[in-house]
Structure formats: C-alpha cells, structure tokens
mmCIF file with all atom_site columns, C-alpha atoms in Angstrom:
data_model
loop_
_atom_site.group_PDB
_atom_site.id
_atom_site.type_symbol
_atom_site.label_atom_id
_atom_site.label_alt_id
_atom_site.label_comp_id
_atom_site.label_asym_id
_atom_site.label_entity_id
_atom_site.label_seq_id
_atom_site.pdbx_PDB_ins_code
_atom_site.Cartn_x
_atom_site.Cartn_y
_atom_site.Cartn_z
_atom_site.occupancy
_atom_site.B_iso_or_equiv
_atom_site.pdbx_formal_charge
_atom_site.auth_seq_id
_atom_site.auth_comp_id
_atom_site.auth_asym_id
_atom_site.auth_atom_id
_atom_site.pdbx_PDB_model_num
ATOM 1   C CA . SER R 1 1   ? 28.332 51.198  -56.950 1.00 50.00 ? 233 SER R CA 1
ATOM 2   C CA . GLU R 1 2   ? 31.114 52.206  -54.600 1.00 54.00 ? 234 GLU R CA 1
ATOM 3   C CA . HIS R 1 3   ? 28.943 50.933  -51.359 1.00 55.00 ? 235 HIS R CA 1
ATOM 4   C CA . ARG R 1 4   ? 28.132 48.484  -53.894 1.00 54.00 ? 236 ARG R CA 1
ATOM 5   C CA . THR R 1 5   ? 31.821 46.867  -54.545 1.00 56.00 ? 237 THR R CA 1
ATOM 6   C CA . GLU R 1 6   ? 32.432 47.880  -49.993 1.00 56.00 ? 238 GLU R CA 1
ATOM 7   C CA . ARG R 1 7   ? 29.414 45.146  -49.280 1.00 54.00 ? 239 ARG R CA 1
ATOM 8   C CA . ASP R 1 8   ? 30.606 43.023  -51.647 1.00 55.00 ? 240 ASP R CA 1
ATOM 9   C CA . LYS R 1 9   ? 34.319 42.933  -49.914 1.00 61.00 ? 241 LYS R CA 1
ATOM 10  C CA . GLU R 1 10  ? 32.208 42.439  -47.122 1.00 65.00 ? 242 GLU R CA 1
ATOM 11  C CA . ALA R 1 11  ? 30.570 39.001  -47.874 1.00 64.00 ? 243 ALA R CA 1
ATOM 12  C CA . PRO R 1 12  ? 31.841 35.932  -46.666 1.00 68.00 ? 244 PRO R CA 1
ATOM 13  C CA . PRO R 1 13  ? 33.091 33.596  -50.099 1.00 72.00 ? 245 PRO R CA 1
ATOM 14  C CA . ARG R 1 14  ? 30.294 31.393  -50.710 1.00 70.00 ? 246 ARG R CA 1
ATOM 15  C CA . PRO R 1 15  ? 31.106 27.334  -50.897 1.00 69.00 ? 247 PRO R CA 1
ATOM 16  C CA . ARG R 1 16  ? 31.269 26.092  -54.320 1.00 64.00 ? 248 ARG R CA 1
ATOM 17  C CA . PRO R 1 17  ? 28.048 23.991  -55.671 1.00 64.00 ? 249 PRO R CA 1
ATOM 18  C CA . LEU R 1 18  ? 29.316 21.148  -56.498 1.00 61.00 ? 250 LEU R CA 1
ATOM 19  C CA . HIS R 1 19  ? 26.519 18.891  -56.909 1.00 67.00 ? 251 HIS R CA 1
ATOM 20  C CA . LEU R 1 20  ? 25.649 21.111  -60.137 1.00 77.00 ? 252 LEU R CA 1
ATOM 21  C CA . THR R 1 21  ? 28.640 18.963  -61.900 1.00 85.00 ? 253 THR R CA 1
ATOM 22  C CA . THR R 1 22  ? 27.929 17.561  -65.143 1.00 89.00 ? 254 THR R CA 1
ATOM 23  C CA . SER R 1 23  ? 30.129 14.150  -65.927 1.00 91.00 ? 255 SER R CA 1
ATOM 24  C CA . LEU R 1 24  ? 31.348 12.237  -68.567 1.00 94.00 ? 256 LEU R CA 1
ATOM 25  C CA . PHE R 1 25  ? 31.729 8.019   -68.621 1.00 94.00 ? 257 PHE R CA 1
ATOM 26  C CA . ILE R 1 26  ? 34.333 6.190   -70.074 1.00 93.00 ? 258 ILE R CA 1
ATOM 27  C CA . ARG R 1 27  ? 33.208 2.842   -70.357 1.00 93.00 ? 259 ARG R CA 1
ATOM 28  C CA . SER R 1 28  ? 36.013 0.670   -70.179 1.00 91.00 ? 260 SER R CA 1
ATOM 29  C CA . ILE R 1 29  ? 39.858 2.006   -69.327 1.00 93.00 ? 261 ILE R CA 1
ATOM 30  C CA . PRO R 1 30  ? 42.458 -0.287  -69.692 1.00 92.00 ? 262 PRO R CA 1
ATOM 31  C CA . PRO R 1 31  ? 44.745 -1.320  -66.196 1.00 91.00 ? 263 PRO R CA 1
ATOM 32  C CA . GLU R 1 32  ? 47.934 0.163   -67.701 1.00 92.00 ? 264 GLU R CA 1
ATOM 33  C CA . VAL R 1 33  ? 47.022 3.738   -67.962 1.00 92.00 ? 265 VAL R CA 1
ATOM 34  C CA . SER R 1 34  ? 46.676 5.323   -64.526 1.00 93.00 ? 266 SER R CA 1
ATOM 35  C CA . LYS R 1 35  ? 44.537 8.067   -62.827 1.00 94.00 ? 267 LYS R CA 1
ATOM 36  C CA . GLU R 1 36  ? 47.105 10.462  -62.887 1.00 95.00 ? 268 GLU R CA 1
ATOM 37  C CA . GLU R 1 37  ? 47.340 10.141  -67.297 1.00 94.00 ? 269 GLU R CA 1
ATOM 38  C CA . ILE R 1 38  ? 43.438 11.060  -67.411 1.00 94.00 ? 270 ILE R CA 1
ATOM 39  C CA . THR R 1 39  ? 43.929 13.623  -65.366 1.00 95.00 ? 271 THR R CA 1
ATOM 40  C CA . ALA R 1 40  ? 46.511 15.316  -66.483 1.00 94.00 ? 272 ALA R CA 1
ATOM 41  C CA . LEU R 1 41  ? 44.774 14.775  -69.747 1.00 93.00 ? 273 LEU R CA 1
ATOM 42  C CA . CYS R 1 42  ? 41.720 16.274  -68.942 1.00 93.00 ? 274 CYS R CA 1
ATOM 43  C CA . ARG R 1 43  ? 42.812 18.970  -66.624 1.00 94.00 ? 275 ARG R CA 1
ATOM 44  C CA . ARG R 1 44  ? 43.458 20.941  -70.366 1.00 93.00 ? 276 ARG R CA 1
ATOM 45  C CA . TYR R 1 45  ? 39.788 21.336  -70.480 1.00 93.00 ? 277 TYR R CA 1
ATOM 46  C CA . PRO R 1 46  ? 38.051 24.337  -68.986 1.00 93.00 ? 278 PRO R CA 1
ATOM 47  C CA . GLY R 1 47  ? 36.087 23.244  -65.615 1.00 92.00 ? 279 GLY R CA 1
ATOM 48  C CA . PHE R 1 48  ? 37.506 20.317  -64.873 1.00 94.00 ? 280 PHE R CA 1
ATOM 49  C CA . LEU R 1 49  ? 36.602 19.099  -61.546 1.00 93.00 ? 281 LEU R CA 1
ATOM 50  C CA . ARG R 1 50  ? 37.692 15.449  -60.112 1.00 94.00 ? 282 ARG R CA 1
ATOM 51  C CA . VAL R 1 51  ? 38.029 12.170  -61.838 1.00 95.00 ? 283 VAL R CA 1
ATOM 52  C CA . ALA R 1 52  ? 37.229 8.996   -60.425 1.00 95.00 ? 284 ALA R CA 1
ATOM 53  C CA . LEU R 1 53  ? 37.789 5.163   -61.393 1.00 95.00 ? 285 LEU R CA 1
ATOM 54  C CA . SER R 1 54  ? 36.147 2.228   -60.081 1.00 94.00 ? 286 SER R CA 1
ATOM 55  C CA . ASP R 1 55  ? 38.079 -0.577  -58.529 1.00 94.00 ? 287 ASP R CA 1
ATOM 56  C CA . PRO R 1 56  ? 38.976 -3.099  -61.203 1.00 93.00 ? 288 PRO R CA 1
ATOM 57  C CA . GLN R 1 57  ? 37.151 -6.054  -62.348 1.00 91.00 ? 289 GLN R CA 1
ATOM 58  C CA . PRO R 1 58  ? 38.301 -9.073  -62.991 1.00 91.00 ? 290 PRO R CA 1
ATOM 59  C CA . GLU R 1 59  ? 36.293 -10.996 -65.062 1.00 93.00 ? 291 GLU R CA 1
ATOM 60  C CA . ARG R 1 60  ? 36.376 -8.179  -67.793 1.00 91.00 ? 292 ARG R CA 1
ATOM 61  C CA . ARG R 1 61  ? 40.843 -8.092  -67.860 1.00 91.00 ? 293 ARG R CA 1
ATOM 62  C CA . PHE R 1 62  ? 41.041 -5.878  -64.918 1.00 93.00 ? 294 PHE R CA 1
ATOM 63  C CA . PHE R 1 63  ? 39.726 -3.397  -67.377 1.00 94.00 ? 295 PHE R CA 1
ATOM 64  C CA . ARG R 1 64  ? 37.870 -0.344  -65.214 1.00 95.00 ? 296 ARG R CA 1
ATOM 65  C CA . ARG R 1 65  ? 35.128 2.578   -65.427 1.00 95.00 ? 297 ARG R CA 1
ATOM 66  C CA . CYS R 1 66  ? 35.794 6.457   -65.880 1.00 95.00 ? 298 CYS R CA 1
ATOM 67  C CA . TRP R 1 67  ? 33.926 9.200   -63.997 1.00 94.00 ? 299 TRP R CA 1
ATOM 68  C CA . VAL R 1 68  ? 35.313 12.432  -65.183 1.00 94.00 ? 300 VAL R CA 1
ATOM 69  C CA . THR R 1 69  ? 33.412 15.195  -63.556 1.00 93.00 ? 301 THR R CA 1
ATOM 70  C CA . PHE R 1 70  ? 33.200 18.964  -65.265 1.00 93.00 ? 302 PHE R CA 1
ATOM 71  C CA . ASP R 1 71  ? 31.567 22.733  -63.676 1.00 91.00 ? 303 ASP R CA 1
ATOM 72  C CA . ARG R 1 72  ? 28.078 22.588  -65.325 1.00 88.00 ? 304 ARG R CA 1
ATOM 73  C CA . SER R 1 73  ? 29.253 25.895  -66.583 1.00 89.00 ? 305 SER R CA 1
ATOM 74  C CA . ILE R 1 74  ? 30.588 24.369  -69.798 1.00 90.00 ? 306 ILE R CA 1
ATOM 75  C CA . ASN R 1 75  ? 29.628 22.799  -72.864 1.00 92.00 ? 307 ASN R CA 1
ATOM 76  C CA . ILE R 1 76  ? 29.773 19.151  -71.851 1.00 91.00 ? 308 ILE R CA 1
ATOM 77  C CA . LYS R 1 77  ? 28.990 18.225  -75.616 1.00 92.00 ? 309 LYS R CA 1
ATOM 78  C CA . GLU R 1 78  ? 31.912 20.052  -76.795 1.00 92.00 ? 310 GLU R CA 1
ATOM 79  C CA . THR R 1 79  ? 34.903 18.197  -73.996 1.00 92.00 ? 311 THR R CA 1
ATOM 80  C CA . CYS R 1 80  ? 33.223 15.055  -74.921 1.00 92.00 ? 312 CYS R CA 1
ATOM 81  C CA . TRP R 1 81  ? 33.786 15.739  -78.886 1.00 93.00 ? 313 TRP R CA 1
ATOM 82  C CA . ASN R 1 82  ? 37.051 17.206  -78.078 1.00 91.00 ? 314 ASN R CA 1
ATOM 83  C CA . LEU R 1 83  ? 38.086 13.248  -75.689 1.00 91.00 ? 315 LEU R CA 1
ATOM 84  C CA . GLN R 1 84  ? 36.567 11.284  -78.911 1.00 91.00 ? 316 GLN R CA 1
ATOM 85  C CA . ASN R 1 85  ? 39.443 12.429  -80.660 1.00 86.00 ? 317 ASN R CA 1
ATOM 86  C CA . ILE R 1 86  ? 42.381 12.399  -78.437 1.00 87.00 ? 318 ILE R CA 1
ATOM 87  C CA . ARG R 1 87  ? 44.551 8.763   -77.766 1.00 87.00 ? 319 ARG R CA 1
ATOM 88  C CA . LEU R 1 88  ? 45.493 8.198   -74.696 1.00 86.00 ? 320 LEU R CA 1
ATOM 89  C CA . ARG R 1 89  ? 49.014 5.074   -74.818 1.00 85.00 ? 321 ARG R CA 1
ATOM 90  C CA . ASP R 1 90  ? 47.207 4.289   -78.614 1.00 86.00 ? 322 ASP R CA 1
ATOM 91  C CA . ILE R 1 91  ? 43.983 3.629   -77.100 1.00 86.00 ? 323 ILE R CA 1
ATOM 92  C CA . GLU R 1 92  ? 40.560 5.023   -77.703 1.00 87.00 ? 324 GLU R CA 1
ATOM 93  C CA . LEU R 1 93  ? 38.898 6.694   -74.443 1.00 87.00 ? 325 LEU R CA 1
ATOM 94  C CA . SER R 1 94  ? 35.403 7.181   -76.399 1.00 89.00 ? 326 SER R CA 1
ATOM 95  C CA . PRO R 1 95  ? 33.696 8.798   -73.775 1.00 92.00 ? 327 PRO R CA 1
ATOM 96  C CA . VAL R 1 96  ? 30.204 9.830   -73.403 1.00 92.00 ? 328 VAL R CA 1
ATOM 97  C CA . VAL R 1 97  ? 28.481 11.857  -71.373 1.00 91.00 ? 329 VAL R CA 1
ATOM 98  C CA . ASN R 1 98  ? 26.997 10.768  -68.002 1.00 84.00 ? 330 ASN R CA 1
ATOM 99  C CA . ARG R 1 99  ? 22.813 11.043  -67.431 1.00 76.00 ? 331 ARG R CA 1
ATOM 100 C CA . ASP R 1 100 ? 22.501 13.821  -65.118 1.00 69.00 ? 332 ASP R CA 1
ATOM 101 C CA . LEU R 1 101 ? 21.354 12.412  -61.579 1.00 61.00 ? 333 LEU R CA 1
ATOM 102 C CA . CYS R 1 102 ? 17.527 13.430  -61.819 1.00 63.00 ? 334 CYS R CA 1
ATOM 103 C CA . ARG R 1 103 ? 17.048 11.289  -64.991 1.00 65.00 ? 335 ARG R CA 1
ATOM 104 C CA . ARG R 1 104 ? 18.653 8.417   -63.010 1.00 64.00 ? 336 ARG R CA 1
ATOM 105 C CA . VAL R 1 105 ? 15.887 7.960   -60.243 1.00 67.00 ? 337 VAL R CA 1
ATOM 106 C CA . ARG R 1 106 ? 13.699 5.295   -60.643 1.00 70.00 ? 338 ARG R CA 1
ATOM 107 C CA . SER R 1 107 ? 10.413 5.340   -59.214 1.00 73.00 ? 339 SER R CA 1
ATOM 108 C CA . VAL R 1 108 ? 9.724  2.470   -56.435 1.00 76.00 ? 340 VAL R CA 1
ATOM 109 C CA . ASN R 1 109 ? 5.744  0.594   -55.820 1.00 80.00 ? 341 ASN R CA 1
ATOM 110 C CA . GLY R 1 110 ? 3.619  2.389   -54.050 1.00 80.00 ? 342 GLY R CA 1
ATOM 111 C CA . LEU R 1 111 ? 3.480  -0.250  -51.625 1.00 81.00 ? 343 LEU R CA 1
ATOM 112 C CA . THR R 1 112 ? 7.167  -0.002  -50.168 1.00 81.00 ? 344 THR R CA 1
ATOM 113 C CA . HIS R 1 113 ? 6.265  2.842   -48.722 1.00 83.00 ? 345 HIS R CA 1
ATOM 114 C CA . HIS R 1 114 ? 3.637  1.613   -45.993 1.00 88.00 ? 346 HIS R CA 1
ATOM 115 C CA . LYS R 1 115 ? 4.164  1.719   -42.278 1.00 90.00 ? 347 LYS R CA 1
ATOM 116 C CA . PRO R 1 116 ? 4.682  -1.707  -41.673 1.00 92.00 ? 348 PRO R CA 1
ATOM 117 C CA . VAL R 1 117 ? 6.506  -2.271  -44.774 1.00 90.00 ? 349 VAL R CA 1
ATOM 118 C CA . VAL R 1 118 ? 9.513  0.345   -43.617 1.00 90.00 ? 350 VAL R CA 1
ATOM 119 C CA . ARG R 1 119 ? 9.259  -0.623  -40.092 1.00 92.00 ? 351 ARG R CA 1
ATOM 120 C CA . ASN R 1 120 ? 10.465 -4.018  -41.005 1.00 93.00 ? 352 ASN R CA 1
ATOM 121 C CA . ASP R 1 121 ? 12.900 -2.783  -42.929 1.00 90.00 ? 353 ASP R CA 1
ATOM 122 C CA . ILE R 1 122 ? 13.896 -0.324  -40.162 1.00 92.00 ? 354 ILE R CA 1
ATOM 123 C CA . ARG R 1 123 ? 13.986 -3.573  -37.618 1.00 94.00 ? 355 ARG R CA 1
ATOM 124 C CA . LEU R 1 124 ? 16.096 -5.894  -40.301 1.00 94.00 ? 356 LEU R CA 1
ATOM 125 C CA . SER R 1 125 ? 18.255 -2.921  -40.966 1.00 92.00 ? 357 SER R CA 1
ATOM 126 C CA . ALA R 1 126 ? 18.941 -3.040  -37.141 1.00 92.00 ? 358 ALA R CA 1
ATOM 127 C CA . ARG R 1 127 ? 19.489 -5.318  -36.900 1.00 92.00 ? 359 ARG R CA 1
ATOM 128 C CA . LEU R 1 128 ? 21.976 -6.317  -39.215 1.00 92.00 ? 360 LEU R CA 1
ATOM 129 C CA . VAL R 1 129 ? 23.932 -2.990  -38.166 1.00 89.00 ? 361 VAL R CA 1
ATOM 130 C CA . HIS R 1 130 ? 23.553 -4.899  -34.326 1.00 88.00 ? 362 HIS R CA 1
ATOM 131 C CA . SER R 1 131 ? 25.223 -8.052  -35.631 1.00 90.00 ? 363 SER R CA 1
ATOM 132 C CA . LEU R 1 132 ? 28.683 -6.574  -37.688 1.00 88.00 ? 364 LEU R CA 1
ATOM 133 C CA . ASP R 1 133 ? 28.469 -3.864  -34.322 1.00 87.00 ? 365 ASP R CA 1
ATOM 134 C CA . GLN R 1 134 ? 29.049 -7.374  -32.322 1.00 87.00 ? 366 GLN R CA 1
ATOM 135 C CA . ARG R 1 135 ? 31.412 -9.391  -35.407 1.00 87.00 ? 367 ARG R CA 1
ATOM 136 C CA . GLY R 1 136 ? 33.631 -6.515  -35.278 1.00 84.00 ? 368 GLY R CA 1
ATOM 137 C CA . GLY R 1 137 ? 33.202 -5.193  -31.448 1.00 83.00 ? 369 GLY R CA 1
ATOM 138 C CA . LEU R 1 138 ? 32.436 -1.816  -31.598 1.00 76.00 ? 370 LEU R CA 1
ATOM 139 C CA . TRP R 1 139 ? 30.207 -0.825  -28.414 1.00 72.00 ? 371 TRP R CA 1
ATOM 140 C CA . SER R 1 140 ? 31.229 -3.811  -27.037 1.00 69.00 ? 372 SER R CA 1
ATOM 141 C CA . GLY R 1 141 ? 30.627 -1.665  -23.633 1.00 65.00 ? 373 GLY R CA 1
ATOM 142 C CA . GLN R 1 142 ? 27.944 0.626   -24.064 1.00 58.00 ? 374 GLN R CA 1
ATOM 143 C CA . VAL R 1 143 ? 24.711 -0.768  -22.467 1.00 54.00 ? 375 VAL R CA 1
ATOM 144 C CA . GLU R 1 144 ? 23.109 -3.891  -24.612 1.00 55.00 ? 376 GLU R CA 1
ATOM 145 C CA . ASN R 1 145 ? 19.731 -2.717  -26.819 1.00 55.00 ? 377 ASN R CA 1
ATOM 146 C CA . ARG R 1 146 ? 21.130 1.146   -27.480 1.00 57.00 ? 378 ARG R CA 1
ATOM 147 C CA . LEU R 1 147 ? 22.596 2.818   -29.960 1.00 55.00 ? 379 LEU R CA 1
ATOM 148 C CA . PRO R 1 148 ? 25.579 5.832   -29.911 1.00 56.00 ? 380 PRO R CA 1
ATOM 149 C CA . VAL R 1 149 ? 22.741 8.232   -32.064 1.00 53.00 ? 381 VAL R CA 1
ATOM 150 C CA . GLY R 1 150 ? 19.453 8.183   -32.229 1.00 50.00 ? 382 GLY R CA 1
ATOM 151 C CA . GLY R 1 151 ? 18.603 5.790   -29.345 1.00 54.00 ? 383 GLY R CA 1
ATOM 152 C CA . THR R 1 152 ? 16.978 2.418   -29.574 1.00 58.00 ? 384 THR R CA 1
ATOM 153 C CA . ALA R 1 153 ? 16.426 0.446   -32.404 1.00 55.00 ? 385 ALA R CA 1
ATOM 154 C CA . THR R 1 154 ? 13.477 -1.637  -30.805 1.00 55.00 ? 386 THR R CA 1
ATOM 155 C CA . ASP R 1 155 ? 10.576 1.814   -31.175 1.00 56.00 ? 387 ASP R CA 1
ATOM 156 C CA . TYR R 1 156 ? 10.731 0.993   -34.216 1.00 50.00 ? 388 TYR R CA 1
#
C-alpha cells in the first residue's frame, strides 16, 4: 500500500472532465435578477459549476433564459426539486432538468453526406469567410486565395 501512495503522489493531477456535466434550465429570468444572485443561490448546492444567461429578449419583456450547470455525480432531480421551492425576489424560478446533449442530437437526411453536397457546402462556407474577411479587412496583406490555415479553399 505504501508503493501505491508514492505512485499517486508522483502522478500529475488529471484535468476535470468538464464535459461530464448536467444542467437545469430556467425558462424566464426577469431583467432585475442578476447573474450574481442566481450564482449565490445555486452555489449552496453540491456540485455547482456555473451559470449561463442568454441575452435579454425584447419580444419577451427582456426576460432571459438561464442554464445552471452541475457536476454529473450529483442527484440533479433532487437539486431541481429543492430549487422549485425557493423564491428569488418573490419570483419562482421553475427549473427543469435540461436534456442530455447526446439526446439532443438530431439526425439529418443522408443526402447531406454525399460528396457533391459536402463540396458545395465547403465552397459556400469559403465564400462567406472570404466575403467577411474582405469586409473586415482581416487578411488584406496576405496572398490572394490563400487561407491562413489549411491552404486554399479552391481545392474543394
């Protein structure tokens, strides 16, 4: 057992798996509620990682959407239930468990994978990038038709 503890001390620390998370979605956050208030409220629960707010939406009276991310090791349904019963500035948050990313992948038509379709999509993307670069004067000093990374777009 001493040999194992020495090996553990020598091993470099592993990075946290940031993609292994689960989150709660809150549909409407009023403009008067700040991100700091939501963070302070959610920080009390184990596994809390971060809060993300959408931009205020004028057509929805400047209400925002909110995603609260937690570590996957916690019981997200219990945390959601606890937040259901809490009011922030007399506002019910009404969180729901956000669907897992793997369940949100939408299948596309098989036609999109054919070589001519992919080539056309790449060509259109290259035109768009070139147009935006010219408008912004981003690569004006570079040789014409050369991309800074990856060569030319005319290969496609």
